[in-house]
Amino acid sequence: MTTAAELDAADPLAPFRKEFELPEGIYFVGNSLGALPRAARDHVATEFDRWSSLGVEGHFTGALAWKDYHELLTGPLADLVGARPAEVVAMNALTVNLHLLMISFYRPTPTRHKLLIEAHAFPSDHFAAESQIRQRGFDPTESLVVLSPRDGEETLRTADILSTISEHGDELALVLLPGVQYYTGQVLPMADIVEAAHGVGATVGFDLAHAVGNIELALHDWDVDFAAWCTYKYLNSGPGGVAGAYVHERHVADPDLPKLLGWWGTNPSTRFEMATEFDPIPTIESWQLSNAPILPMATLRASLDIIDRAGGMPALRRKSELQIAHFDRLLEDRLAGRVVNLTPTALNERGCQYALQVVGGNGRHVFEQLEAARVLCDWREPDVIRVAPVPLYNTFEEIDRFVDILDEVTR
Ligand SMILES: *Cc1c(COP(=O)(O)O)cnc(C)c1O
């Protein structure tokens, strides 16, 4: 049996931990807010300096010109989600992007009006879907289809997802599901979902909040219509960081898609002539509304640079799978009968997050004791403790320490 010390010593990503500033204790909550990359301070300071010395000319000056700053993020984000550069942009915040993309991709008609989400959708996604239905003059009690796990089960079965899609068939307008479910950590079978939805003539959007930076994605090849994600979880951009959006290449220049417009979506070479003729950028950038928030983009650049130097998503996932194997074995050896993990066991159905449930219903108390022992993790109602060993900055030794503490507080 390989020890944590041996695994840490052999870990090619171990040096990257030093590039983050971590709170005291065991930081296992990067699924909620990623750690601060040290270099973010320099990237932001650079923008303060440019603002100070250049003022408004910072928009147009040098390699970091603010009017083009979002382009610096496109390539790295496209790599992380498996997309082409024309399909990806950093803009706004996650829920805002879900709305903007639903304006384009949820186009209900009297016969095809249903929007499929999951019963345990993150509340913001649920609210967004419901309000989109109302905005179009439909009634959520008829148009919102809610997919639940079977009684007594926590995760969704692929067969049930696919049969629900075919059951609603030609009434189904849009499927909006997560790539990774925020509560259980389950990875949904995205390629199969797209195939089934397209098979009945529906479009598909994924919320990748818990997927991006956690698991490998291939949005373009899977033929996903659209997606959106935040970057403050596994992409470490900081609280309220700028979000990402993806639209498949075949849609990006479609003049028939309804869209809300702003000046950042029009041709940049004529934008500043201030004409009112909209000349859409022939990429997803035509969905941009406003000039970009440079400071949160600067912090995100710092993190994406680290991820790139670490070898990108394949390297992160390689380590993550070793951490999962190590953690699983300790849970089995040390905590069987006291703690169960609701996350699926198959590697293709899980990322780095665990959804731990304390047997006997004492979860809240155990969570409080973990907090008191300086384990940073989170509690999700009704009874789950979420922990995520993040391959970019968490060690195998921290997994050992966490299990020691959990062992002690569940005795
Ligand atoms: C984190 C998260 C959000 C948060 O939305 P914001 O618009 O970034 O505040 C929404 N949906 C899901 C699934 C999330 O995991």
Short mmCIF file of C-alpha atoms and ligand atoms in Angstrom, two decimals:
data_model
loop_
_atom_site.label_atom_id
_atom_site.label_comp_id
_atom_site.label_asym_id
_atom_site.label_seq_id
_atom_site.Cartn_x
_atom_site.Cartn_y
_atom_site.Cartn_z
CA MET A 1 0.00 0.00 0.00
CA THR A 2 1.44 3.31 -1.10
CA THR A 3 1.55 5.88 1.67
CA ALA A 4 0.51 9.51 1.42
CA ALA A 5 4.13 10.55 1.89
CA GLU A 6 5.18 8.40 -1.06
CA LEU A 7 2.33 9.68 -3.20
CA ASP A 8 3.18 13.30 -2.38
CA ALA A 9 6.87 12.69 -3.10
CA ALA A 10 6.01 11.23 -6.52
CA ASP A 11 3.44 13.92 -7.35
CA PRO A 12 4.50 16.07 -10.33
CA LEU A 13 1.96 18.73 -9.31
CA ALA A 14 3.26 19.06 -5.74
CA PRO A 15 5.30 22.22 -6.53
CA PHE A 16 2.14 24.11 -7.56
CA ARG A 17 0.78 24.19 -4.01
CA LYS A 18 3.34 26.90 -3.23
CA GLU A 19 1.76 29.10 -5.87
CA PHE A 20 -1.40 29.42 -3.78
CA GLU A 21 -2.16 31.24 -0.55
CA LEU A 22 -4.24 28.86 1.53
CA PRO A 23 -6.09 29.57 4.77
CA GLU A 24 -4.79 27.82 7.86
CA GLY A 25 -6.08 24.29 8.22
CA ILE A 26 -7.15 21.74 5.62
CA TYR A 27 -8.67 23.58 2.67
CA PHE A 28 -11.08 21.04 1.14
CA VAL A 29 -13.60 23.52 -0.18
CA GLY A 30 -12.13 24.53 -3.54
CA ASN A 31 -15.41 23.28 -5.01
CA SER A 32 -17.02 26.35 -3.48
CA LEU A 33 -14.25 28.96 -3.64
CA GLY A 34 -10.86 28.09 -5.10
CA ALA A 35 -7.68 29.23 -3.36
CA LEU A 36 -5.92 32.51 -4.12
CA PRO A 37 -3.12 32.20 -6.69
CA ARG A 38 -0.19 34.27 -5.40
CA ALA A 39 0.39 35.71 -8.86
CA ALA A 40 -3.12 37.20 -8.87
CA ARG A 41 -1.72 40.00 -6.69
CA ASP A 42 0.82 40.91 -9.39
CA HIS A 43 -1.68 40.65 -12.22
CA VAL A 44 -4.05 43.00 -10.43
CA ALA A 45 -1.22 45.34 -9.40
CA THR A 46 -0.21 45.54 -13.08
CA GLU A 47 -3.70 46.73 -13.96
CA PHE A 48 -3.65 49.30 -11.15
CA ASP A 49 -0.32 50.55 -12.50
CA ARG A 50 -1.64 50.72 -16.04
CA TRP A 51 -4.76 52.53 -14.87
CA SER A 52 -2.64 54.92 -12.82
CA SER A 53 -0.20 55.75 -15.61
CA LEU A 54 -2.37 55.41 -18.71
CA GLY A 55 -5.86 56.28 -17.52
CA VAL A 56 -8.38 55.80 -20.30
CA GLU A 57 -5.61 55.01 -22.77
CA GLY A 58 -5.28 51.66 -21.01
CA HIS A 59 -8.20 50.52 -23.16
CA PHE A 60 -6.09 50.77 -26.30
CA THR A 61 -2.46 50.49 -25.21
CA GLY A 62 -0.12 47.52 -25.36
CA ALA A 63 -0.53 43.77 -25.14
CA LEU A 64 -2.90 44.11 -22.17
CA ALA A 65 -5.25 46.65 -23.84
CA TRP A 66 -8.50 46.43 -21.91
CA LYS A 67 -10.69 46.49 -25.01
CA ASP A 68 -9.22 43.11 -26.01
CA TYR A 69 -8.41 41.77 -22.53
CA HIS A 70 -11.09 39.05 -22.58
CA GLU A 71 -9.31 37.50 -25.58
CA LEU A 72 -6.41 36.57 -23.31
CA LEU A 73 -8.73 34.15 -21.52
CA THR A 74 -10.35 32.55 -24.54
CA GLY A 75 -7.67 30.00 -25.49
CA PRO A 76 -7.07 28.66 -21.98
CA LEU A 77 -10.81 28.41 -21.24
CA ALA A 78 -11.48 26.74 -24.60
CA ASP A 79 -8.82 24.12 -23.76
CA LEU A 80 -10.41 23.40 -20.39
CA VAL A 81 -13.88 22.79 -21.82
CA GLY A 82 -12.83 21.10 -25.06
CA ALA A 83 -14.02 23.81 -27.39
CA ARG A 84 -12.73 25.96 -30.23
CA PRO A 85 -11.74 29.55 -29.53
CA ALA A 86 -14.71 30.95 -31.49
CA GLU A 87 -17.01 29.02 -29.15
CA VAL A 88 -15.82 30.43 -25.81
CA VAL A 89 -15.83 33.79 -24.08
CA ALA A 90 -15.30 35.06 -20.54
CA MET A 91 -18.09 37.44 -19.57
CA ASN A 92 -20.59 38.34 -16.84
CA ALA A 93 -21.49 35.89 -14.09
CA LEU A 94 -22.86 32.36 -14.33
CA THR A 95 -26.56 32.95 -13.78
CA VAL A 96 -26.47 35.97 -16.09
CA ASN A 97 -24.94 33.81 -18.81
CA LEU A 98 -27.54 31.09 -18.30
CA HIS A 99 -30.21 33.70 -18.91
CA LEU A 100 -28.51 35.20 -21.96
CA LEU A 101 -28.06 31.76 -23.49
CA MET A 102 -31.61 30.66 -22.69
CA ILE A 103 -32.83 33.78 -24.51
CA SER A 104 -31.17 32.27 -27.57
CA PHE A 105 -31.71 28.55 -26.99
CA TYR A 106 -35.01 28.25 -25.18
CA ARG A 107 -37.55 29.16 -27.82
CA PRO A 108 -40.79 27.56 -26.70
CA THR A 109 -43.73 27.12 -29.05
CA PRO A 110 -47.24 26.00 -28.07
CA THR A 111 -46.35 22.42 -29.03
CA ARG A 112 -42.68 22.33 -27.98
CA HIS A 113 -42.30 24.29 -24.74
CA LYS A 114 -40.87 21.99 -22.08
CA LEU A 115 -37.66 22.72 -20.24
CA LEU A 116 -36.05 19.78 -18.46
CA ILE A 117 -33.97 20.34 -15.32
CA GLU A 118 -33.13 18.11 -12.36
CA ALA A 119 -35.10 18.15 -9.13
CA HIS A 120 -31.99 18.94 -7.11
CA ALA A 121 -30.78 21.68 -9.44
CA PHE A 122 -28.82 24.48 -7.81
CA PRO A 123 -31.51 26.99 -6.83
CA SER A 124 -30.16 29.69 -9.13
CA ASP A 125 -30.51 27.37 -12.14
CA HIS A 126 -34.01 26.44 -11.06
CA PHE A 127 -35.01 30.09 -10.68
CA ALA A 128 -33.44 30.97 -14.02
CA ALA A 129 -35.31 28.18 -15.82
CA GLU A 130 -38.62 28.96 -14.15
CA SER A 131 -38.38 32.67 -14.86
CA GLN A 132 -37.44 32.05 -18.50
CA ILE A 133 -40.59 29.95 -18.88
CA ARG A 134 -42.71 32.74 -17.41
CA GLN A 135 -41.02 35.41 -19.52
CA ARG A 136 -42.12 33.57 -22.65
CA GLY A 137 -45.70 33.45 -21.45
CA PHE A 138 -45.70 29.78 -20.42
CA ASP A 139 -46.53 28.20 -17.09
CA PRO A 140 -43.82 26.36 -15.14
CA THR A 141 -46.37 23.87 -13.79
CA GLU A 142 -46.83 22.68 -17.37
CA SER A 143 -43.50 23.50 -18.97
CA LEU A 144 -40.91 22.76 -16.31
CA VAL A 145 -40.02 19.06 -16.30
CA VAL A 146 -38.15 17.98 -13.21
CA LEU A 147 -35.98 14.88 -13.20
CA SER A 148 -35.52 13.08 -9.85
CA PRO A 149 -33.45 10.15 -8.67
CA ARG A 150 -35.51 7.04 -7.89
CA ASP A 151 -36.99 6.76 -4.42
CA GLY A 152 -34.27 5.89 -1.95
CA GLU A 153 -31.51 6.81 -4.42
CA GLU A 154 -29.36 9.92 -4.46
CA THR A 155 -27.96 9.99 -7.97
CA LEU A 156 -29.58 9.91 -11.38
CA ARG A 157 -29.49 6.80 -13.51
CA THR A 158 -28.46 7.32 -17.12
CA ALA A 159 -31.35 5.18 -18.32
CA ASP A 160 -33.82 7.38 -16.43
CA ILE A 161 -32.36 10.60 -17.83
CA LEU A 162 -32.54 9.26 -21.37
CA SER A 163 -36.02 7.81 -21.02
CA THR A 164 -37.33 11.08 -19.57
CA ILE A 165 -35.94 12.89 -22.59
CA SER A 166 -37.61 10.50 -25.01
CA GLU A 167 -40.85 10.44 -23.02
CA HIS A 168 -41.28 14.21 -23.47
CA GLY A 169 -40.03 13.90 -27.03
CA ASP A 170 -41.41 16.51 -29.37
CA GLU A 171 -42.72 18.64 -26.49
CA LEU A 172 -39.19 19.12 -25.20
CA ALA A 173 -37.55 22.42 -26.16
CA LEU A 174 -34.49 22.50 -23.89
CA VAL A 175 -32.52 20.25 -21.56
CA LEU A 176 -30.59 22.21 -18.93
CA LEU A 177 -28.50 19.98 -16.69
CA PRO A 178 -25.27 20.21 -14.73
CA GLY A 179 -22.05 18.58 -15.94
CA VAL A 180 -21.28 17.70 -12.33
CA GLN A 181 -24.12 17.75 -9.80
CA TYR A 182 -23.18 20.19 -7.04
CA TYR A 183 -24.58 18.15 -4.14
CA THR A 184 -23.66 14.55 -4.92
CA GLY A 185 -20.65 15.25 -7.15
CA GLN A 186 -22.14 12.96 -9.81
CA VAL A 187 -20.86 13.51 -13.34
CA LEU A 188 -23.74 13.27 -15.79
CA PRO A 189 -23.29 11.42 -19.10
CA MET A 190 -23.13 14.58 -21.18
CA ALA A 191 -22.49 13.03 -24.58
CA ASP A 192 -25.41 10.60 -24.16
CA ILE A 193 -27.70 13.39 -23.01
CA VAL A 194 -26.86 15.47 -26.08
CA GLU A 195 -27.49 12.55 -28.40
CA ALA A 196 -30.85 11.77 -26.81
CA ALA A 197 -31.97 15.40 -26.73
CA HIS A 198 -30.94 16.08 -30.31
CA GLY A 199 -32.69 12.85 -31.26
CA VAL A 200 -36.01 14.36 -30.17
CA GLY A 201 -35.25 17.80 -31.61
CA ALA A 202 -34.40 19.54 -28.31
CA THR A 203 -31.38 21.72 -27.57
CA VAL A 204 -29.00 21.08 -24.68
CA GLY A 205 -27.22 23.41 -22.31
CA PHE A 206 -24.92 22.42 -19.44
CA ASP A 207 -24.10 24.29 -16.27
CA LEU A 208 -20.44 23.49 -15.76
CA ALA A 209 -19.93 25.29 -12.43
CA HIS A 210 -18.66 22.11 -10.78
CA ALA A 211 -17.24 20.51 -13.91
CA VAL A 212 -14.79 23.03 -15.31
CA GLY A 213 -11.33 22.53 -13.85
CA ASN A 214 -12.54 19.31 -12.23
CA ILE A 215 -13.16 16.83 -15.05
CA GLU A 216 -12.17 16.58 -18.70
CA LEU A 217 -14.73 18.05 -21.08
CA ALA A 218 -15.21 17.90 -24.85
CA LEU A 219 -18.10 20.26 -25.49
CA HIS A 220 -17.48 20.67 -29.20
CA ASP A 221 -17.12 16.97 -29.96
CA TRP A 222 -20.09 16.09 -27.79
CA ASP A 223 -22.07 18.59 -29.88
CA VAL A 224 -23.32 20.50 -26.84
CA ASP A 225 -25.37 23.53 -27.93
CA PHE A 226 -24.40 25.87 -25.11
CA ALA A 227 -22.82 25.94 -21.66
CA ALA A 228 -21.94 28.37 -18.90
CA TRP A 229 -19.75 28.17 -15.82
CA CYS A 230 -18.38 30.26 -13.01
CA THR A 231 -14.62 30.48 -12.46
CA TYR A 232 -14.37 31.03 -8.71
CA LYS A 233 -14.69 27.31 -7.89
CA TYR A 234 -12.05 25.07 -9.50
CA LEU A 235 -10.63 27.92 -11.59
CA ASN A 236 -9.66 30.04 -8.57
CA SER A 237 -10.61 33.47 -9.92
CA GLY A 238 -11.83 34.78 -6.56
CA PRO A 239 -15.24 35.73 -5.18
CA GLY A 240 -17.62 36.94 -7.87
CA GLY A 241 -15.07 36.16 -10.60
CA VAL A 242 -15.96 36.54 -14.25
CA ALA A 243 -17.87 33.59 -15.75
CA GLY A 244 -17.44 31.63 -18.97
CA ALA A 245 -19.82 30.82 -21.78
CA TYR A 246 -19.77 28.43 -24.72
CA VAL A 247 -21.92 28.21 -27.84
CA HIS A 248 -21.30 25.53 -30.47
CA GLU A 249 -19.64 26.80 -33.63
CA ARG A 250 -22.64 25.96 -35.79
CA HIS A 251 -24.74 28.45 -33.84
CA VAL A 252 -22.32 31.30 -33.25
CA ALA A 253 -23.03 33.20 -36.44
CA ASP A 254 -26.67 32.15 -36.85
CA PRO A 255 -28.54 35.39 -37.60
CA ASP A 256 -31.86 33.79 -36.65
CA LEU A 257 -31.02 33.25 -33.01
CA PRO A 258 -32.72 35.76 -30.75
CA LYS A 259 -30.18 37.53 -28.60
CA LEU A 260 -29.91 40.46 -26.23
CA LEU A 261 -27.44 42.95 -27.66
CA GLY A 262 -24.84 45.32 -26.30
CA TRP A 263 -21.97 47.29 -27.76
CA TRP A 264 -19.34 44.69 -26.82
CA GLY A 265 -20.99 42.26 -29.26
CA THR A 266 -20.53 44.39 -32.32
CA ASN A 267 -17.55 44.51 -34.66
CA PRO A 268 -14.68 46.01 -32.62
CA SER A 269 -13.21 47.77 -35.65
CA THR A 270 -16.30 49.97 -35.97
CA ARG A 271 -17.52 49.83 -32.35
CA PHE A 272 -16.04 53.17 -31.41
CA GLU A 273 -17.61 54.95 -34.37
CA MET A 274 -20.72 54.74 -32.20
CA ALA A 275 -22.99 53.80 -35.08
CA THR A 276 -26.24 52.04 -34.18
CA GLU A 277 -26.01 49.39 -36.89
CA PHE A 278 -25.20 46.12 -35.06
CA ASP A 279 -22.52 44.17 -36.88
CA PRO A 280 -22.22 40.94 -34.86
CA ILE A 281 -18.80 39.51 -34.14
CA PRO A 282 -18.94 36.11 -35.92
CA THR A 283 -18.10 34.20 -32.72
CA ILE A 284 -19.69 33.76 -29.30
CA GLU A 285 -18.33 37.25 -28.60
CA SER A 286 -21.49 38.62 -30.21
CA TRP A 287 -23.25 37.64 -26.95
CA GLN A 288 -21.05 40.07 -25.01
CA LEU A 289 -22.91 43.10 -23.72
CA SER A 290 -20.60 45.31 -21.72
CA ASN A 291 -16.95 46.21 -21.58
CA ALA A 292 -15.16 43.57 -19.56
CA PRO A 293 -14.35 43.57 -15.81
CA ILE A 294 -10.56 43.71 -16.01
CA LEU A 295 -9.65 43.12 -12.35
CA PRO A 296 -11.47 39.77 -12.00
CA MET A 297 -10.12 38.81 -15.40
CA ALA A 298 -6.61 39.55 -14.16
CA THR A 299 -7.01 37.14 -11.22
CA LEU A 300 -8.41 34.48 -13.54
CA ARG A 301 -5.42 34.86 -15.85
CA ALA A 302 -3.11 34.14 -12.93
CA SER A 303 -4.92 30.89 -12.20
CA LEU A 304 -5.23 29.75 -15.82
CA ASP A 305 -1.51 30.28 -16.24
CA ILE A 306 -0.81 27.94 -13.32
CA ILE A 307 -3.19 25.31 -14.68
CA ASP A 308 -1.48 25.53 -18.07
CA ARG A 309 2.00 25.13 -16.56
CA ALA A 310 0.73 22.19 -14.51
CA GLY A 311 -0.17 20.40 -17.76
CA GLY A 312 -3.82 21.34 -18.08
CA MET A 313 -6.86 19.22 -17.32
CA PRO A 314 -5.28 15.83 -18.24
CA ALA A 315 -2.54 16.36 -15.63
CA LEU A 316 -5.01 17.56 -12.99
CA ARG A 317 -7.27 14.61 -13.62
CA ARG A 318 -4.39 12.11 -13.43
CA LYS A 319 -3.58 13.33 -9.94
CA SER A 320 -7.24 13.59 -9.01
CA GLU A 321 -7.76 9.91 -9.81
CA LEU A 322 -4.87 8.97 -7.53
CA GLN A 323 -6.32 11.14 -4.78
CA ILE A 324 -9.72 9.53 -5.25
CA ALA A 325 -8.22 6.03 -5.00
CA HIS A 326 -6.31 6.99 -1.86
CA PHE A 327 -9.29 8.69 -0.22
CA ASP A 328 -11.69 5.86 -1.14
CA ARG A 329 -9.37 3.29 0.39
CA LEU A 330 -9.08 5.22 3.66
CA LEU A 331 -12.83 5.72 3.89
CA GLU A 332 -13.32 2.00 3.37
CA ASP A 333 -10.59 0.93 5.82
CA ARG A 334 -11.19 3.47 8.54
CA LEU A 335 -14.76 4.72 8.34
CA ALA A 336 -16.91 1.94 6.90
CA GLY A 337 -20.24 1.85 8.71
CA ARG A 338 -19.84 5.39 10.05
CA VAL A 339 -19.56 7.52 6.94
CA VAL A 340 -20.92 6.87 3.46
CA ASN A 341 -20.05 8.69 0.27
CA LEU A 342 -23.07 9.44 -1.94
CA THR A 343 -20.85 10.18 -4.92
CA PRO A 344 -20.87 7.38 -7.51
CA THR A 345 -17.87 5.05 -7.33
CA ALA A 346 -17.19 4.70 -11.08
CA LEU A 347 -14.43 7.10 -12.18
CA ASN A 348 -16.37 8.34 -15.21
CA GLU A 349 -19.21 9.38 -12.90
CA ARG A 350 -17.25 11.48 -10.43
CA GLY A 351 -14.82 14.35 -10.08
CA CYS A 352 -12.79 15.30 -7.01
CA GLN A 353 -15.76 16.17 -4.79
CA TYR A 354 -17.13 13.82 -2.14
CA ALA A 355 -20.62 14.02 -0.65
CA LEU A 356 -20.19 12.44 2.77
CA GLN A 357 -23.12 11.42 4.88
CA VAL A 358 -22.71 10.50 8.52
CA VAL A 359 -24.54 7.30 9.41
CA GLY A 360 -27.02 7.84 12.22
CA GLY A 361 -27.98 11.40 11.24
CA ASN A 362 -25.40 13.21 13.32
CA GLY A 363 -23.98 15.05 10.31
CA ARG A 364 -24.47 18.63 11.40
CA HIS A 365 -22.64 18.00 14.67
CA VAL A 366 -19.79 16.21 12.91
CA PHE A 367 -19.51 19.10 10.47
CA GLU A 368 -19.21 21.57 13.34
CA GLN A 369 -16.45 19.49 14.89
CA LEU A 370 -14.61 19.38 11.58
CA GLU A 371 -14.83 23.16 11.41
CA ALA A 372 -13.55 23.44 14.96
CA ALA A 373 -10.57 21.29 13.92
CA ARG A 374 -9.90 23.77 11.07
CA VAL A 375 -11.10 21.54 8.27
CA LEU A 376 -12.62 23.87 5.70
CA CYS A 377 -15.43 22.02 3.98
CA ASP A 378 -19.10 22.71 3.57
CA TRP A 379 -22.45 21.59 4.75
CA ARG A 380 -25.33 21.20 2.34
CA GLU A 381 -28.85 20.64 3.54
CA PRO A 382 -30.29 18.19 4.31
CA ASP A 383 -27.34 16.11 5.49
CA VAL A 384 -24.24 16.20 3.35
CA ILE A 385 -20.69 17.28 4.13
CA ARG A 386 -18.97 18.17 0.89
CA VAL A 387 -15.20 17.85 0.71
CA ALA A 388 -13.02 18.24 -2.34
CA PRO A 389 -9.33 17.40 -2.44
CA VAL A 390 -8.29 19.65 -5.32
CA PRO A 391 -5.35 18.23 -7.29
CA LEU A 392 -3.82 21.62 -8.02
CA TYR A 393 -3.10 22.43 -4.37
CA ASN A 394 -4.21 19.68 -1.99
CA THR A 395 -1.83 16.94 -0.85
CA PHE A 396 -2.31 13.25 -0.14
CA GLU A 397 -1.13 13.91 3.38
CA GLU A 398 -4.07 16.28 3.88
CA ILE A 399 -6.41 13.44 2.93
CA ASP A 400 -4.81 11.33 5.66
CA ARG A 401 -5.15 14.12 8.21
CA PHE A 402 -8.76 14.70 7.22
CA VAL A 403 -9.58 11.01 7.66
CA ASP A 404 -7.85 11.00 11.07
CA ILE A 405 -10.01 13.92 12.20
CA LEU A 406 -13.19 12.45 10.74
CA ASP A 407 -12.40 9.15 12.45
CA GLU A 408 -12.02 10.92 15.77
CA VAL A 409 -15.18 13.01 15.53
CA THR A 410 -17.42 10.13 14.42
CA ARG A 411 -16.47 7.74 17.23
C1 LIG B 1 -21.95 27.92 -7.92
C2 LIG B 1 -23.16 27.71 -8.75
C3 LIG B 1 -23.99 28.79 -9.14
C4 LIG B 1 -23.73 30.18 -8.67
O1 LIG B 1 -24.24 31.12 -9.58
P1 LIG B 1 -23.63 32.59 -9.70
O2 LIG B 1 -24.40 33.18 -10.81
O3 LIG B 1 -22.16 32.43 -9.99
O4 LIG B 1 -23.83 33.27 -8.39
C5 LIG B 1 -25.07 28.51 -9.97
N1 LIG B 1 -25.34 27.25 -10.38
C6 LIG B 1 -24.57 26.20 -10.01
C7 LIG B 1 -24.91 24.84 -10.49
C8 LIG B 1 -23.48 26.41 -9.17
O5 LIG B 1 -22.75 25.36 -8.79
#
